[in-house]
Coordinates of C-alpha atoms in Angstrom, one line a residue:
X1 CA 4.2 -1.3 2.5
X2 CA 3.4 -1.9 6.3
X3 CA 5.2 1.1 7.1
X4 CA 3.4 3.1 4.9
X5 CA -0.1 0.9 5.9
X6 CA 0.8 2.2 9.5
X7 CA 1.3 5.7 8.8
X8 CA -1.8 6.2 7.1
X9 CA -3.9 4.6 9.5
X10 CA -2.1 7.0 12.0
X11 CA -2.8 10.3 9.8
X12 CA 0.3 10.8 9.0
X13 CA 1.2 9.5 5.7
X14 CA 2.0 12.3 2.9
X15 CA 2.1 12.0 -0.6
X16 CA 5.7 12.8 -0.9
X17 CA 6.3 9.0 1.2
X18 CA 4.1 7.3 -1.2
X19 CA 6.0 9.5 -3.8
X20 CA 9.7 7.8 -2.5
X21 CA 7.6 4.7 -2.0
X22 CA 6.8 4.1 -5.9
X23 CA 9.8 5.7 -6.8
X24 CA 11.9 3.2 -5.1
X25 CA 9.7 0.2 -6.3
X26 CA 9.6 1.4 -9.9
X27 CA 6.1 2.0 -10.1
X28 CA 3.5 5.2 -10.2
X29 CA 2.5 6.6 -6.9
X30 CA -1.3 5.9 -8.0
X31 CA -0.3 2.3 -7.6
X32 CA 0.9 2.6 -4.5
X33 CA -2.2 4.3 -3.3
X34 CA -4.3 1.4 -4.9
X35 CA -2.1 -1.1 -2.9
X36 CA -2.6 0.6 0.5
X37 CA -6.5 0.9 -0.1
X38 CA -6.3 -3.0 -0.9
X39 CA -4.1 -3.4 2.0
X40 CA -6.9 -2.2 4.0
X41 CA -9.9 -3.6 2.3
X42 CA -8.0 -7.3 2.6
X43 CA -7.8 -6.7 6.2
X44 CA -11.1 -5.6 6.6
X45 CA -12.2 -8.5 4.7
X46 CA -12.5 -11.9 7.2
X47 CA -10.7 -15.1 5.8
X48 CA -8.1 -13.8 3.8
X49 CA -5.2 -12.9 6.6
X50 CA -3.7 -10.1 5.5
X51 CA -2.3 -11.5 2.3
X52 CA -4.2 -11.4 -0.9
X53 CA -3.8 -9.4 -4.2
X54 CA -1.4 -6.2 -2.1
X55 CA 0.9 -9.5 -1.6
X56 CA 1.1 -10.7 -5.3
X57 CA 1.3 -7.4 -6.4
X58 CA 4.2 -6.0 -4.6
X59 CA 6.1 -9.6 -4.7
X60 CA 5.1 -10.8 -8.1
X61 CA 3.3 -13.2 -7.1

């Protein structure tokens, strides 16, 4: 998920990444775009380090 974090703040993420992304993690690539804009929104957010509900979600817990 950093990876594809990194990418799209570059511009350079494409849909067919998130596309292997959720493929790989069994999941829908809407999911995976949820998770990056909660990736960013945590990191935005002051206090929570990164970590949060992108965390849980891709690890399960």
């Amino acid at each position: 998920m950093r990876r594809l974090l990194a990418l799209r703040r570059q511009g350079m993420l494409t849909t067919g990444q998130v596309r292997s992304a959720a493929d790989v993690l069994g999941v829908r690539e809407r999911a995976v775009w949820r998770w990056l804009a909660a990736a960013e929104r945590d990191e935005a957010s002051p206090g929570t380090g990164g970590a949060g509900r992108v965390s849980r979600a891709v690890h399960g817990y």
